[in-house]
């Protein structure tokens, strides 16, 4: 895993002397993504920049990587990991290609030489890359099917196409100034911490959408989708479906265990992380490797303050112990101190360049930092709920049929916090509904599907394209800020393609969400772990956290220069959240973000405005 950046400027035939310095500055903003190495390449049409976190062939996989064919140079910068490197390499060797390294970067570049703009359809993995095509005198950019790896871009005033793995890299280019327009504020206030696919929030900044590719040449840029989900009838019996799901999950995990550096898994004791850990541990045993290392996460005094709820019915630690006992993993429990959790809110924002999932981000940042002290690669159970329909909004009628995003269907909590005049002037609610309707209209339909299942397909589409993207954004930024690569086997596109068309009556066999995955795990997991009710990512129940973030918000409001004043209804805040304890009702985003997380979101909003000099 790495960071990439660069700029393309065809209007300057011979380049400019300052380009090397600009490229260097852009690369420095991504140092955390690639602490092992750096590289820059310039040509008359622009520059490519790379920061490297070495995972495969550390000694010979340096980038930018150049290969020549028929007298023309082809140069690549690449962030990601290919999981079909071996098969792709054998195919290319059969077509006459020879390789100098064991790196997937060289295989990817050779695949482009062989297949050209059709290369994306040949790839399995997580990636964002740019290739200079010396024969066609153009650049080719491509992003993985679900956007696990980021890619932002903007057009500078001088005509340059500027790109980077993170937003901060773009603003290192001269003349690109961070600014937020009305649409951007609607994203942050009404949709955040989610974000519309393709939207970079900052004015003029866009995102290469998942499963899309782009060609940038002297005549401009063109973009196209190279992969799509297709809805079709599911012909397999339930028994065959269970077997196929097990085969696909096992294959995805096994392929993602390839690494030349230390690897571990995240283990919460829930179904998803336990499946990944079980498959990985068995693979390690089969290959005669040392015991798999696993990590679980908790907060100081959480056992003391934990209270079950409909969203979080039980705590993780007994189930983690059960898995460690069953698979003999070398396990470490990481415990986050509450003051550290509150203090990391600003850094979590800096990692993302946007306000995010508050303490959900900050805690992941803390844990990734600890894991990165011993490991470079981790596997996570993220995204199984989006793929298999594990959330309550797939079945609770009031959530399933809400004519808006089901994870934030009630905007009251936001409306009560933000300045009502600003809220109305920006048209936040109209913007949210526009984005919702736009997304639902893109759902791949299945002809003849009954209304109830057609609606579930819409919700599944929203989950894959919105909620899952939010979690993947969070996972990438927090882990890469720490120098840790996190892989997500449940985002394997073969698995997603198959599960997308499994009917709900099978996904939730006998009325239980994700039952098809539970049945696929029969004989793989301890029975009590396999049948454990869903519990989300752990959050702190310690009242100290709320006290700390409430004090932070009060401190911000006491500063007359704080930019947050322009966004919030201070009277409502002082009469409500700043005086009363508790979660203030149901979550306003997802299953975890309630009152304390709204306060933390405000802390991040203020820090974001300060960092980028933003006004509204």
PDB file of N, CA and C in Angstrom, residues 213-247:
ATOM      1  N   UNK A 213     -12.540   4.397 -14.894  1.00  0.00           N
ATOM      2  CA  UNK A 213     -11.203   4.688 -15.400  1.00  0.00           C
ATOM      3  C   UNK A 213     -11.260   5.972 -16.209  1.00  0.00           C
ATOM      4  N   UNK A 214     -10.092   6.547 -16.435  1.00  0.00           N
ATOM      5  CA  UNK A 214     -10.026   7.866 -17.042  1.00  0.00           C
ATOM      6  C   UNK A 214      -8.795   7.954 -17.925  1.00  0.00           C
ATOM      7  N   UNK A 215      -8.943   8.606 -19.058  1.00  0.00           N
ATOM      8  CA  UNK A 215      -7.818   8.903 -19.942  1.00  0.00           C
ATOM      9  C   UNK A 215      -7.654  10.412 -19.992  1.00  0.00           C
ATOM     10  N   UNK A 216      -6.431  10.887 -19.741  1.00  0.00           N
ATOM     11  CA  UNK A 216      -6.133  12.318 -19.774  1.00  0.00           C
ATOM     12  C   UNK A 216      -5.099  12.553 -20.860  1.00  0.00           C
ATOM     13  N   UNK A 217      -5.484  13.321 -21.864  1.00  0.00           N
ATOM     14  CA  UNK A 217      -4.592  13.581 -22.985  1.00  0.00           C
ATOM     15  C   UNK A 217      -4.621  15.039 -23.391  1.00  0.00           C
ATOM     16  N   UNK A 218      -3.946  15.387 -24.474  1.00  0.00           N
ATOM     17  CA  UNK A 218      -3.887  16.785 -24.917  1.00  0.00           C
ATOM     18  C   UNK A 218      -5.258  17.387 -25.199  1.00  0.00           C
ATOM     19  N   UNK A 219      -6.228  16.548 -25.588  1.00  0.00           N
ATOM     20  CA  UNK A 219      -7.559  17.057 -25.929  1.00  0.00           C
ATOM     21  C   UNK A 219      -8.489  17.138 -24.724  1.00  0.00           C
ATOM     22  N   UNK A 220      -8.009  16.747 -23.546  1.00  0.00           N
ATOM     23  CA  UNK A 220      -8.859  16.772 -22.361  1.00  0.00           C
ATOM     24  C   UNK A 220      -8.925  15.408 -21.704  1.00  0.00           C
ATOM     25  N   UNK A 221     -10.021  15.149 -21.004  1.00  0.00           N
ATOM     26  CA  UNK A 221     -10.164  13.898 -20.264  1.00  0.00           C
ATOM     27  C   UNK A 221     -11.501  13.248 -20.581  1.00  0.00           C
ATOM     28  N   UNK A 222     -11.504  11.926 -20.589  1.00  0.00           N
ATOM     29  CA  UNK A 222     -12.754  11.173 -20.722  1.00  0.00           C
ATOM     30  C   UNK A 222     -12.771  10.081 -19.658  1.00  0.00           C
ATOM     31  N   UNK A 223     -13.950   9.792 -19.173  1.00  0.00           N
ATOM     32  CA  UNK A 223     -14.109   8.853 -18.070  1.00  0.00           C
ATOM     33  C   UNK A 223     -15.175   7.833 -18.428  1.00  0.00           C
ATOM     34  N   UNK A 224     -14.982   6.579 -17.992  1.00  0.00           N
ATOM     35  CA  UNK A 224     -15.976   5.547 -18.263  1.00  0.00           C
ATOM     36  C   UNK A 224     -15.957   4.492 -17.165  1.00  0.00           C
ATOM     37  N   UNK A 225     -17.076   3.811 -17.019  1.00  0.00           N
ATOM     38  CA  UNK A 225     -17.190   2.704 -16.066  1.00  0.00           C
ATOM     39  C   UNK A 225     -16.725   1.425 -16.751  1.00  0.00           C
ATOM     40  N   UNK A 226     -15.930   0.618 -16.052  1.00  0.00           N
ATOM     41  CA  UNK A 226     -15.448  -0.624 -16.654  1.00  0.00           C
ATOM     42  C   UNK A 226     -16.063  -1.874 -16.020  1.00  0.00           C
ATOM     43  N   UNK A 227     -16.855  -1.693 -14.945  1.00  0.00           N
ATOM     44  CA  UNK A 227     -17.489  -2.836 -14.279  1.00  0.00           C
ATOM     45  C   UNK A 227     -18.764  -2.371 -13.611  1.00  0.00           C
ATOM     46  N   UNK A 228     -19.786  -3.226 -13.626  1.00  0.00           N
ATOM     47  CA  UNK A 228     -21.056  -2.903 -12.980  1.00  0.00           C
ATOM     48  C   UNK A 228     -21.650  -4.167 -12.377  1.00  0.00           C
ATOM     49  N   UNK A 229     -22.400  -3.986 -11.310  1.00  0.00           N
ATOM     50  CA  UNK A 229     -23.207  -5.089 -10.806  1.00  0.00           C
ATOM     51  C   UNK A 229     -24.380  -5.318 -11.749  1.00  0.00           C
ATOM     52  N   UNK A 230     -24.724  -6.570 -11.966  1.00  0.00           N
ATOM     53  CA  UNK A 230     -25.835  -6.928 -12.842  1.00  0.00           C
ATOM     54  C   UNK A 230     -26.845  -7.732 -12.031  1.00  0.00           C
ATOM     55  N   UNK A 231     -28.108  -7.341 -12.092  1.00  0.00           N
ATOM     56  CA  UNK A 231     -29.163  -8.073 -11.398  1.00  0.00           C
ATOM     57  C   UNK A 231     -29.703  -9.168 -12.306  1.00  0.00           C
ATOM     58  N   UNK A 232     -29.754 -10.378 -11.774  1.00  0.00           N
ATOM     59  CA  UNK A 232     -30.267 -11.525 -12.529  1.00  0.00           C
ATOM     60  C   UNK A 232     -30.904 -12.507 -11.554  1.00  0.00           C
ATOM     61  N   UNK A 233     -31.820 -13.351 -12.034  1.00  0.00           N
ATOM     62  CA  UNK A 233     -32.442 -14.341 -11.142  1.00  0.00           C
ATOM     63  C   UNK A 233     -31.399 -15.281 -10.544  1.00  0.00           C
ATOM     64  N   UNK A 234     -31.633 -15.672  -9.313  1.00  0.00           N
ATOM     65  CA  UNK A 234     -30.729 -16.592  -8.607  1.00  0.00           C
ATOM     66  C   UNK A 234     -31.269 -18.004  -8.774  1.00  0.00           C
ATOM     67  N   UNK A 235     -30.506 -18.867  -9.429  1.00  0.00           N
ATOM     68  CA  UNK A 235     -30.995 -20.201  -9.778  1.00  0.00           C
ATOM     69  C   UNK A 235     -30.577 -21.282  -8.790  1.00  0.00           C
ATOM     70  N   UNK A 236     -29.613 -21.024  -7.922  1.00  0.00           N
ATOM     71  CA  UNK A 236     -29.088 -22.064  -7.034  1.00  0.00           C
ATOM     72  C   UNK A 236     -30.047 -22.367  -5.886  1.00  0.00           C
ATOM     73  N   UNK A 237     -30.053 -23.625  -5.447  1.00  0.00           N
ATOM     74  CA  UNK A 237     -30.791 -24.000  -4.244  1.00  0.00           C
ATOM     75  C   UNK A 237     -30.125 -23.372  -3.027  1.00  0.00           C
ATOM     76  N   UNK A 238     -30.818 -23.425  -1.884  1.00  0.00           N
ATOM     77  CA  UNK A 238     -30.216 -22.847  -0.684  1.00  0.00           C
ATOM     78  C   UNK A 238     -28.949 -23.600  -0.298  1.00  0.00           C
ATOM     79  N   UNK A 239     -28.981 -24.906  -0.395  1.00  0.00           N
ATOM     80  CA  UNK A 239     -27.805 -25.704  -0.032  1.00  0.00           C
ATOM     81  C   UNK A 239     -26.622 -25.357  -0.927  1.00  0.00           C
ATOM     82  N   UNK A 240     -26.859 -25.235  -2.228  1.00  0.00           N
ATOM     83  CA  UNK A 240     -25.778 -24.883  -3.151  1.00  0.00           C
ATOM     84  C   UNK A 240     -25.303 -23.447  -2.917  1.00  0.00           C
ATOM     85  N   UNK A 241     -26.235 -22.581  -2.551  1.00  0.00           N
ATOM     86  CA  UNK A 241     -25.869 -21.189  -2.264  1.00  0.00           C
ATOM     87  C   UNK A 241     -24.928 -21.114  -1.066  1.00  0.00           C
ATOM     88  N   UNK A 242     -25.249 -21.858  -0.024  1.00  0.00           N
ATOM     89  CA  UNK A 242     -24.392 -21.883   1.168  1.00  0.00           C
ATOM     90  C   UNK A 242     -22.995 -22.378   0.811  1.00  0.00           C
ATOM     91  N   UNK A 243     -22.922 -23.446   0.033  1.00  0.00           N
ATOM     92  CA  UNK A 243     -21.618 -23.987  -0.364  1.00  0.00           C
ATOM     93  C   UNK A 243     -20.829 -22.982  -1.198  1.00  0.00           C
ATOM     94  N   UNK A 244     -21.523 -22.299  -2.103  1.00  0.00           N
ATOM     95  CA  UNK A 244     -20.849 -21.329  -2.963  1.00  0.00           C
ATOM     96  C   UNK A 244     -20.354 -20.134  -2.150  1.00  0.00           C
ATOM     97  N   UNK A 245     -21.157 -19.666  -1.207  1.00  0.00           N
ATOM     98  CA  UNK A 245     -20.726 -18.553  -0.355  1.00  0.00           C
ATOM     99  C   UNK A 245     -19.481 -18.950   0.431  1.00  0.00           C
ATOM    100  N   UNK A 246     -19.473 -20.150   0.982  1.00  0.00           N
ATOM    101  CA  UNK A 246     -18.301 -20.594   1.743  1.00  0.00           C
ATOM    102  C   UNK A 246     -17.068 -20.660   0.847  1.00  0.00           C
ATOM    103  N   UNK A 247     -17.248 -21.170  -0.349  1.00  0.00           N
ATOM    104  CA  UNK A 247     -16.135 -21.265  -1.299  1.00  0.00           C
ATOM    105  C   UNK A 247     -15.598 -19.887  -1.657  1.00  0.00           C
TER     106      UNK A 247
END
